[in-house]
C-alpha cells in the first residue's frame, strides 16, 4: 500500500468518525430538547384554577378544620385519594393508599397532652388512663428507573378543627396551614404524570396526618418505612399560600447540600418567576416547625418551602379567600422543578 492510499484511507476513517460524532451530538441535542419540552409540559399543567379548587375544598367549613382523627380529616383523605387515583398512581404500601397508625397520650385535663406513636411509649401509656387516636398517612408512588433510590414530597393534611367555645367563627379552616401545601403536592404529582417521563428515582407523594399534634404522621413513616436508608431527599410544603402582598418565601435547605439552593436560583433566572422572592436559608440542623424534622433526624437532606407568618396564622380567619393564588401557583411550579432535579440528577 503506497502513501497516497494510506492518506486516503485515513481521511475516509476521519470523515466517518466526524460524521458519526456529529450525528450523535445532533441526536443528543434533540433528545435534550424533547426532554425540556416534556418537563415544561408538566409545569404548564400546574394552574391557578387547580390551586383554588384544592384549597377551596380542603378549607371549606364542611370539613370542620380537618382535625386529626375526626370526620373532616377523613373526608380530606378521601379527596386526596381521589386525586391520586385520577393521576393513575398506585399506593406505596400494599393495596391501600392509607398507612394507618395509632397515637396515644396520657390523659390530662385540658392542657399538656402529648401524643406518641412509637410502640414502647404507647405500651407504657396504656398502663394508665390514656387517650387514643386512629390516624393514617396517605401515600402514593411514582416508580422510577431506580428502585433503590427515593425522593419524598410531602405536606400535612390536618389542622386544628372546631372550637365550640369560641365566640363567632368556630372553625379553624387551615387554608394556608396547610391546604396550600397539600394543593402544591397534588399539583406536583400531576405535573410529573403530565410530563410523560419516568424519573430516575422513585418519587413518593405523602400527605401526613397528625402534624398539629407533634409531627405524628411523618415520625411514624420515617420510623417504619423499610427503605428509609434509600431516601435521597425530602421536600416539605407547609404554609405556602400566604395571602399578604409580600413576595417573601423562606427557602430552607440542608446546608451540606448547596445544590438544593442553586437549582432554585437557576430556575428562577430561566423561567422568570415574579410573584415570589426567596430568602435562601441554609440550615445545618433543620429541626422544628414542620415535618422536615422527621426526615432530617434520619439523615435525609431536606427542603422546606414556607411563605412565613401572616395575620391569619392559627386563626379561624385562615380561609380560602385569604390565599395568594398567583404566588402559590408560581411556588408550586418552581418547586416542581426542584423536585425534578432531586428526582433525576445523579449528584447534588
Short mmCIF file of C-alpha atoms in Angstrom, two decimals:
data_model
loop_
_atom_site.label_atom_id
_atom_site.label_comp_id
_atom_site.label_asym_id
_atom_site.label_seq_id
_atom_site.Cartn_x
_atom_site.Cartn_y
_atom_site.Cartn_z
CA UNK A 1 0.00 0.00 0.00
CA UNK A 2 1.51 3.32 -1.08
CA UNK A 3 1.48 6.53 0.89
CA UNK A 4 -1.34 8.04 -1.16
CA UNK A 5 -3.60 5.09 -0.36
CA UNK A 6 -2.80 5.33 3.34
CA UNK A 7 -3.63 9.04 3.37
CA UNK A 8 -6.91 8.47 1.53
CA UNK A 9 -7.87 5.63 3.89
CA UNK A 10 -7.11 7.76 6.92
CA UNK A 11 -9.16 10.62 5.51
CA UNK A 12 -12.13 8.31 4.97
CA UNK A 13 -11.88 7.00 8.53
CA UNK A 14 -11.63 10.52 9.96
CA UNK A 15 -14.59 11.69 7.90
CA UNK A 16 -16.66 8.74 9.10
CA UNK A 17 -15.71 9.42 12.70
CA UNK A 18 -16.58 13.11 12.33
CA UNK A 19 -19.92 12.25 10.73
CA UNK A 20 -20.76 9.78 13.49
CA UNK A 21 -19.78 12.25 16.21
CA UNK A 22 -21.90 14.96 14.61
CA UNK A 23 -24.83 12.58 14.28
CA UNK A 24 -24.51 11.55 17.94
CA UNK A 25 -24.27 15.18 19.02
CA UNK A 26 -27.33 16.07 16.96
CA UNK A 27 -29.25 13.13 18.41
CA UNK A 28 -28.31 14.13 21.97
CA UNK A 29 -29.36 17.74 21.36
CA UNK A 30 -32.72 16.58 20.01
CA UNK A 31 -33.25 14.27 22.99
CA UNK A 32 -32.40 17.11 25.38
CA UNK A 33 -34.80 19.44 23.58
CA UNK A 34 -37.56 16.84 23.78
CA UNK A 35 -36.91 16.28 27.49
CA UNK A 36 -37.06 20.03 28.17
CA UNK A 37 -40.39 20.19 26.31
CA UNK A 38 -41.74 17.33 28.42
CA UNK A 39 -40.59 18.94 31.68
CA UNK A 40 -42.23 22.21 30.67
CA UNK A 41 -45.43 20.38 29.71
CA UNK A 42 -45.59 19.17 33.29
CA UNK A 43 -45.01 22.69 34.59
CA UNK A 44 -47.83 24.07 32.39
CA UNK A 45 -50.23 21.57 33.96
CA UNK A 46 -49.87 23.49 37.25
CA UNK A 47 -52.59 26.14 37.23
CA UNK A 48 -54.10 28.77 39.47
CA UNK A 49 -57.56 27.27 38.91
CA UNK A 50 -56.41 23.91 40.25
CA UNK A 51 -54.77 25.58 43.26
CA UNK A 52 -58.05 27.33 44.03
CA UNK A 53 -60.05 24.14 43.60
CA UNK A 54 -57.90 22.15 46.02
CA UNK A 55 -57.70 24.85 48.69
CA UNK A 56 -61.38 25.79 48.49
CA UNK A 57 -62.43 22.19 49.01
CA UNK A 58 -59.99 21.35 51.78
CA UNK A 59 -60.60 24.60 53.69
CA UNK A 60 -64.39 24.59 53.38
CA UNK A 61 -66.46 24.76 56.57
CA UNK A 62 -67.90 21.34 55.74
CA UNK A 63 -64.50 19.78 56.54
CA UNK A 64 -64.66 21.27 60.04
CA UNK A 65 -61.00 22.23 60.20
CA UNK A 66 -59.63 18.75 59.36
CA UNK A 67 -58.68 17.94 62.95
CA UNK A 68 -56.67 14.70 63.09
CA UNK A 69 -58.83 11.66 63.81
CA UNK A 70 -62.11 13.44 63.09
CA UNK A 71 -64.59 13.37 60.22
CA UNK A 72 -63.26 16.38 58.31
CA UNK A 73 -59.79 14.88 58.19
CA UNK A 74 -61.18 11.61 56.85
CA UNK A 75 -63.06 13.48 54.12
CA UNK A 76 -59.84 15.30 53.20
CA UNK A 77 -58.07 11.96 52.83
CA UNK A 78 -60.73 10.62 50.50
CA UNK A 79 -60.45 13.77 48.40
CA UNK A 80 -56.66 13.36 48.19
CA UNK A 81 -57.01 9.68 47.30
CA UNK A 82 -59.47 10.56 44.54
CA UNK A 83 -56.86 12.91 43.04
CA UNK A 84 -54.20 10.21 43.26
CA UNK A 85 -56.45 7.69 41.52
CA UNK A 86 -57.22 10.20 38.79
CA UNK A 87 -53.49 10.71 38.22
CA UNK A 88 -53.07 6.94 37.90
CA UNK A 89 -50.61 6.43 40.76
CA UNK A 90 -50.54 3.32 42.91
CA UNK A 91 -50.30 3.00 46.72
CA UNK A 92 -46.80 2.98 48.15
CA UNK A 93 -47.58 0.24 50.66
CA UNK A 94 -49.71 -2.74 49.72
CA UNK A 95 -53.19 -2.24 48.29
CA UNK A 96 -54.24 0.79 50.34
CA UNK A 97 -53.25 4.43 49.93
CA UNK A 98 -53.55 4.83 53.70
CA UNK A 99 -50.86 3.95 56.22
CA UNK A 100 -52.79 3.52 59.49
CA UNK A 101 -51.21 4.11 62.88
CA UNK A 102 -52.22 4.74 66.46
CA UNK A 103 -51.32 7.80 68.51
CA UNK A 104 -51.69 7.69 72.28
CA UNK A 105 -51.33 10.14 75.14
CA UNK A 106 -51.58 10.08 78.91
CA UNK A 107 -54.92 11.64 79.86
CA UNK A 108 -54.62 15.13 81.33
CA UNK A 109 -57.31 17.71 81.87
CA UNK A 110 -57.32 20.45 79.22
CA UNK A 111 -53.59 21.15 78.89
CA UNK A 112 -50.32 19.38 78.47
CA UNK A 113 -51.49 16.41 76.39
CA UNK A 114 -48.68 14.98 74.28
CA UNK A 115 -49.24 12.17 71.79
CA UNK A 116 -46.77 9.45 70.88
CA UNK A 117 -46.62 6.98 68.01
CA UNK A 118 -43.68 4.71 68.88
CA UNK A 119 -44.63 1.28 70.24
CA UNK A 120 -42.68 1.45 73.52
CA UNK A 121 -44.25 4.78 74.52
CA UNK A 122 -47.74 3.58 73.62
CA UNK A 123 -47.30 0.38 75.67
CA UNK A 124 -46.21 2.42 78.68
CA UNK A 125 -49.05 4.95 78.25
CA UNK A 126 -51.65 2.19 78.14
CA UNK A 127 -50.78 1.14 81.67
CA UNK A 128 -52.93 4.02 82.91
CA UNK A 129 -55.79 6.23 81.75
CA UNK A 130 -54.98 7.30 78.21
CA UNK A 131 -56.23 8.89 75.03
CA UNK A 132 -56.01 7.19 71.63
CA UNK A 133 -56.44 8.33 68.03
CA UNK A 134 -56.65 6.17 64.92
CA UNK A 135 -54.77 8.13 62.25
CA UNK A 136 -53.37 7.44 58.80
CA UNK A 137 -50.99 8.94 56.27
CA UNK A 138 -51.88 8.94 52.58
CA UNK A 139 -49.04 7.64 50.38
CA UNK A 140 -48.70 7.24 46.61
CA UNK A 141 -45.73 6.22 44.47
CA UNK A 142 -44.42 7.06 41.01
CA UNK A 143 -41.91 4.30 40.21
CA UNK A 144 -38.54 5.50 38.94
CA UNK A 145 -35.96 3.76 36.81
CA UNK A 146 -34.02 3.13 40.01
CA UNK A 147 -35.86 1.04 42.55
CA UNK A 148 -33.24 1.60 45.24
CA UNK A 149 -33.42 5.42 45.45
CA UNK A 150 -36.36 7.51 46.64
CA UNK A 151 -37.43 11.13 46.83
CA UNK A 152 -40.34 12.03 49.12
CA UNK A 153 -42.59 15.06 48.55
CA UNK A 154 -44.89 15.80 51.48
CA UNK A 155 -47.36 18.09 53.24
CA UNK A 156 -49.51 17.64 56.32
CA UNK A 157 -53.26 17.43 55.71
CA UNK A 158 -54.62 18.10 59.21
CA UNK A 159 -55.40 21.33 61.02
CA UNK A 160 -56.97 22.46 64.31
CA UNK A 161 -60.66 21.62 63.89
CA UNK A 162 -63.63 23.24 65.64
CA UNK A 163 -63.62 25.06 69.00
CA UNK A 164 -67.23 25.28 70.10
CA UNK A 165 -66.49 27.69 72.95
CA UNK A 166 -65.19 30.37 70.55
CA UNK A 167 -67.32 33.45 70.07
CA UNK A 168 -68.14 33.98 66.40
CA UNK A 169 -66.39 31.80 63.82
CA UNK A 170 -65.58 28.49 65.48
CA UNK A 171 -63.81 26.69 62.64
CA UNK A 172 -60.06 26.76 62.08
CA UNK A 173 -60.22 26.14 58.32
CA UNK A 174 -56.47 25.98 57.76
CA UNK A 175 -56.35 27.28 54.19
CA UNK A 176 -52.70 28.31 54.36
CA UNK A 177 -51.94 25.83 57.13
CA UNK A 178 -51.94 23.53 55.29
CA UNK A 179 -54.43 23.19 52.46
CA UNK A 180 -51.94 25.27 50.47
CA UNK A 181 -49.20 22.68 50.97
CA UNK A 182 -51.50 19.80 50.05
CA UNK A 183 -52.54 21.67 46.91
CA UNK A 184 -48.88 22.13 45.95
CA UNK A 185 -48.04 18.44 46.39
CA UNK A 186 -51.13 17.35 44.44
CA UNK A 187 -50.16 19.61 41.54
CA UNK A 188 -46.52 18.49 41.56
CA UNK A 189 -47.76 14.90 41.42
CA UNK A 190 -49.99 15.74 38.46
CA UNK A 191 -47.13 17.58 36.71
CA UNK A 192 -44.81 14.57 36.93
CA UNK A 193 -47.51 12.43 35.33
CA UNK A 194 -48.27 15.08 32.69
CA UNK A 195 -44.59 15.22 31.67
CA UNK A 196 -44.80 11.63 30.48
CA UNK A 197 -41.25 10.99 31.70
CA UNK A 198 -40.30 8.26 34.13
CA UNK A 199 -37.97 9.82 36.72
CA UNK A 200 -34.62 8.28 37.57
CA UNK A 201 -35.51 7.96 41.25
CA UNK A 202 -38.80 6.68 42.63
CA UNK A 203 -40.96 9.55 43.89
CA UNK A 204 -43.28 9.18 46.88
CA UNK A 205 -46.10 11.68 47.37
CA UNK A 206 -47.03 11.84 51.05
CA UNK A 207 -49.81 13.53 52.99
CA UNK A 208 -49.16 13.44 56.73
CA UNK A 209 -51.75 13.07 59.46
CA UNK A 210 -51.39 14.46 62.98
CA UNK A 211 -48.75 17.13 62.28
CA UNK A 212 -50.54 19.61 64.55
CA UNK A 213 -50.25 17.12 67.42
CA UNK A 214 -46.47 16.87 67.07
CA UNK A 215 -45.38 15.68 63.59
CA UNK A 216 -47.01 12.32 64.29
CA UNK A 217 -47.55 11.09 60.75
CA UNK A 218 -44.11 11.90 59.38
CA UNK A 219 -42.48 10.47 62.50
CA UNK A 220 -44.39 7.23 62.13
CA UNK A 221 -43.46 6.99 58.45
CA UNK A 222 -39.75 7.63 58.98
CA UNK A 223 -39.68 5.15 61.86
CA UNK A 224 -41.37 2.38 59.88
CA UNK A 225 -40.57 2.80 56.17
CA UNK A 226 -38.27 -0.11 55.37
CA UNK A 227 -36.42 1.84 52.67
CA UNK A 228 -35.52 4.95 54.69
CA UNK A 229 -31.81 4.43 54.05
CA UNK A 230 -32.55 4.80 50.32
CA UNK A 231 -34.35 8.16 50.61
CA UNK A 232 -32.14 10.73 48.87
CA UNK A 233 -34.17 13.81 49.79
CA UNK A 234 -37.39 15.19 51.23
CA UNK A 235 -39.31 18.28 50.09
CA UNK A 236 -41.76 19.74 52.59
CA UNK A 237 -44.65 22.11 51.91
CA UNK A 238 -46.16 23.82 54.93
CA UNK A 239 -47.87 27.20 54.58
CA UNK A 240 -47.01 28.26 51.02
CA UNK A 241 -50.06 30.40 50.25
CA UNK A 242 -49.78 33.47 52.49
CA UNK A 243 -52.34 36.00 51.28
CA UNK A 244 -50.24 39.05 52.05
CA UNK A 245 -48.89 41.19 49.22
CA UNK A 246 -45.35 40.27 50.22
CA UNK A 247 -43.28 38.24 47.76
CA UNK A 248 -41.42 36.64 50.66
CA UNK A 249 -40.61 32.92 50.52
CA UNK A 250 -38.47 31.20 53.12
CA UNK A 251 -36.49 28.50 51.35
CA UNK A 252 -34.90 26.25 53.93
CA UNK A 253 -32.48 23.55 52.80
CA UNK A 254 -29.84 21.31 54.32
CA UNK A 255 -26.63 23.34 54.43
CA UNK A 256 -24.43 20.39 53.47
CA UNK A 257 -26.14 20.26 50.06
CA UNK A 258 -25.78 23.71 48.42
CA UNK A 259 -27.11 22.32 45.11
CA UNK A 260 -30.56 22.42 46.68
CA UNK A 261 -30.31 26.21 46.70
CA UNK A 262 -28.55 26.56 43.35
CA UNK A 263 -31.32 24.72 41.48
CA UNK A 264 -33.98 27.21 42.53
CA UNK A 265 -31.78 30.22 41.69
CA UNK A 266 -31.12 28.83 38.22
CA UNK A 267 -34.77 28.03 37.55
CA UNK A 268 -35.91 31.50 38.64
CA UNK A 269 -33.42 33.01 36.21
CA UNK A 270 -34.59 30.70 33.43
CA UNK A 271 -38.36 30.95 33.89
CA UNK A 272 -38.62 34.45 35.41
CA UNK A 273 -40.97 33.69 38.30
CA UNK A 274 -42.02 37.09 39.60
CA UNK A 275 -44.59 36.54 42.36
CA UNK A 276 -42.09 35.40 44.99
CA UNK A 277 -38.57 36.24 46.10
CA UNK A 278 -36.76 33.51 48.06
CA UNK A 279 -34.87 34.05 51.26
CA UNK A 280 -32.33 31.20 50.94
CA UNK A 281 -31.71 29.71 54.36
CA UNK A 282 -29.05 27.01 54.50
CA UNK A 283 -29.79 25.15 57.73
CA UNK A 284 -27.26 22.91 59.47
CA UNK A 285 -29.78 21.34 61.83
CA UNK A 286 -33.29 21.72 60.31
CA UNK A 287 -35.43 20.68 63.27
CA UNK A 288 -38.63 22.26 64.50
CA UNK A 289 -41.57 23.87 62.78
CA UNK A 290 -42.74 21.12 60.47
CA UNK A 291 -42.37 17.60 59.10
CA UNK A 292 -38.89 18.10 57.62
CA UNK A 293 -37.61 17.42 61.15
CA UNK A 294 -38.63 13.75 60.98
CA UNK A 295 -36.55 13.23 57.83
CA UNK A 296 -33.56 15.27 58.98
CA UNK A 297 -33.32 13.14 62.12
CA UNK A 298 -32.90 10.13 59.82
CA UNK A 299 -30.08 11.81 57.93
CA UNK A 300 -32.12 12.79 54.85
CA UNK A 301 -31.37 16.13 53.09
CA UNK A 302 -34.42 18.40 53.17
CA UNK A 303 -36.03 21.39 51.50
CA UNK A 304 -38.86 23.31 53.15
CA UNK A 305 -40.97 25.84 51.26
CA UNK A 306 -42.70 28.31 53.61
CA UNK A 307 -44.13 31.79 52.95
CA UNK A 308 -43.75 32.91 56.55
CA UNK A 309 -46.04 34.18 59.26
CA UNK A 310 -49.16 36.11 58.32
CA UNK A 311 -52.14 37.69 60.14
CA UNK A 312 -54.39 34.63 59.77
CA UNK A 313 -51.90 32.10 61.14
CA UNK A 314 -53.63 29.80 63.66
CA UNK A 315 -56.80 31.87 63.46
CA UNK A 316 -60.32 30.94 62.30
CA UNK A 317 -59.82 33.57 59.58
CA UNK A 318 -57.30 31.33 57.75
CA UNK A 319 -59.81 30.73 54.96
CA UNK A 320 -59.60 30.03 51.23
CA UNK A 321 -60.45 33.64 50.37
CA UNK A 322 -57.21 34.86 52.01
CA UNK A 323 -54.77 32.84 49.87
CA UNK A 324 -52.44 34.49 47.36
CA UNK A 325 -53.17 32.09 44.49
CA UNK A 326 -50.80 33.52 41.85
CA UNK A 327 -47.95 33.25 44.34
CA UNK A 328 -48.98 29.74 45.42
CA UNK A 329 -49.11 28.68 41.76
CA UNK A 330 -45.65 30.03 40.91
CA UNK A 331 -44.14 28.50 44.04
CA UNK A 332 -45.67 25.17 43.02
CA UNK A 333 -44.21 25.45 39.52
CA UNK A 334 -40.75 26.32 40.83
CA UNK A 335 -40.85 23.56 43.43
CA UNK A 336 -41.91 21.06 40.76
CA UNK A 337 -38.65 21.89 39.00
CA UNK A 338 -36.71 21.49 42.26
CA UNK A 339 -38.38 18.12 42.76
CA UNK A 340 -37.47 17.22 39.18
CA UNK A 341 -33.80 17.97 39.83
CA UNK A 342 -33.82 15.95 43.02
CA UNK A 343 -35.52 13.01 41.31
CA UNK A 344 -33.25 12.97 38.28
CA UNK A 345 -29.81 14.47 38.86
CA UNK A 346 -27.11 11.96 39.70
CA UNK A 347 -25.21 14.16 42.16
CA UNK A 348 -26.21 17.04 44.37
#
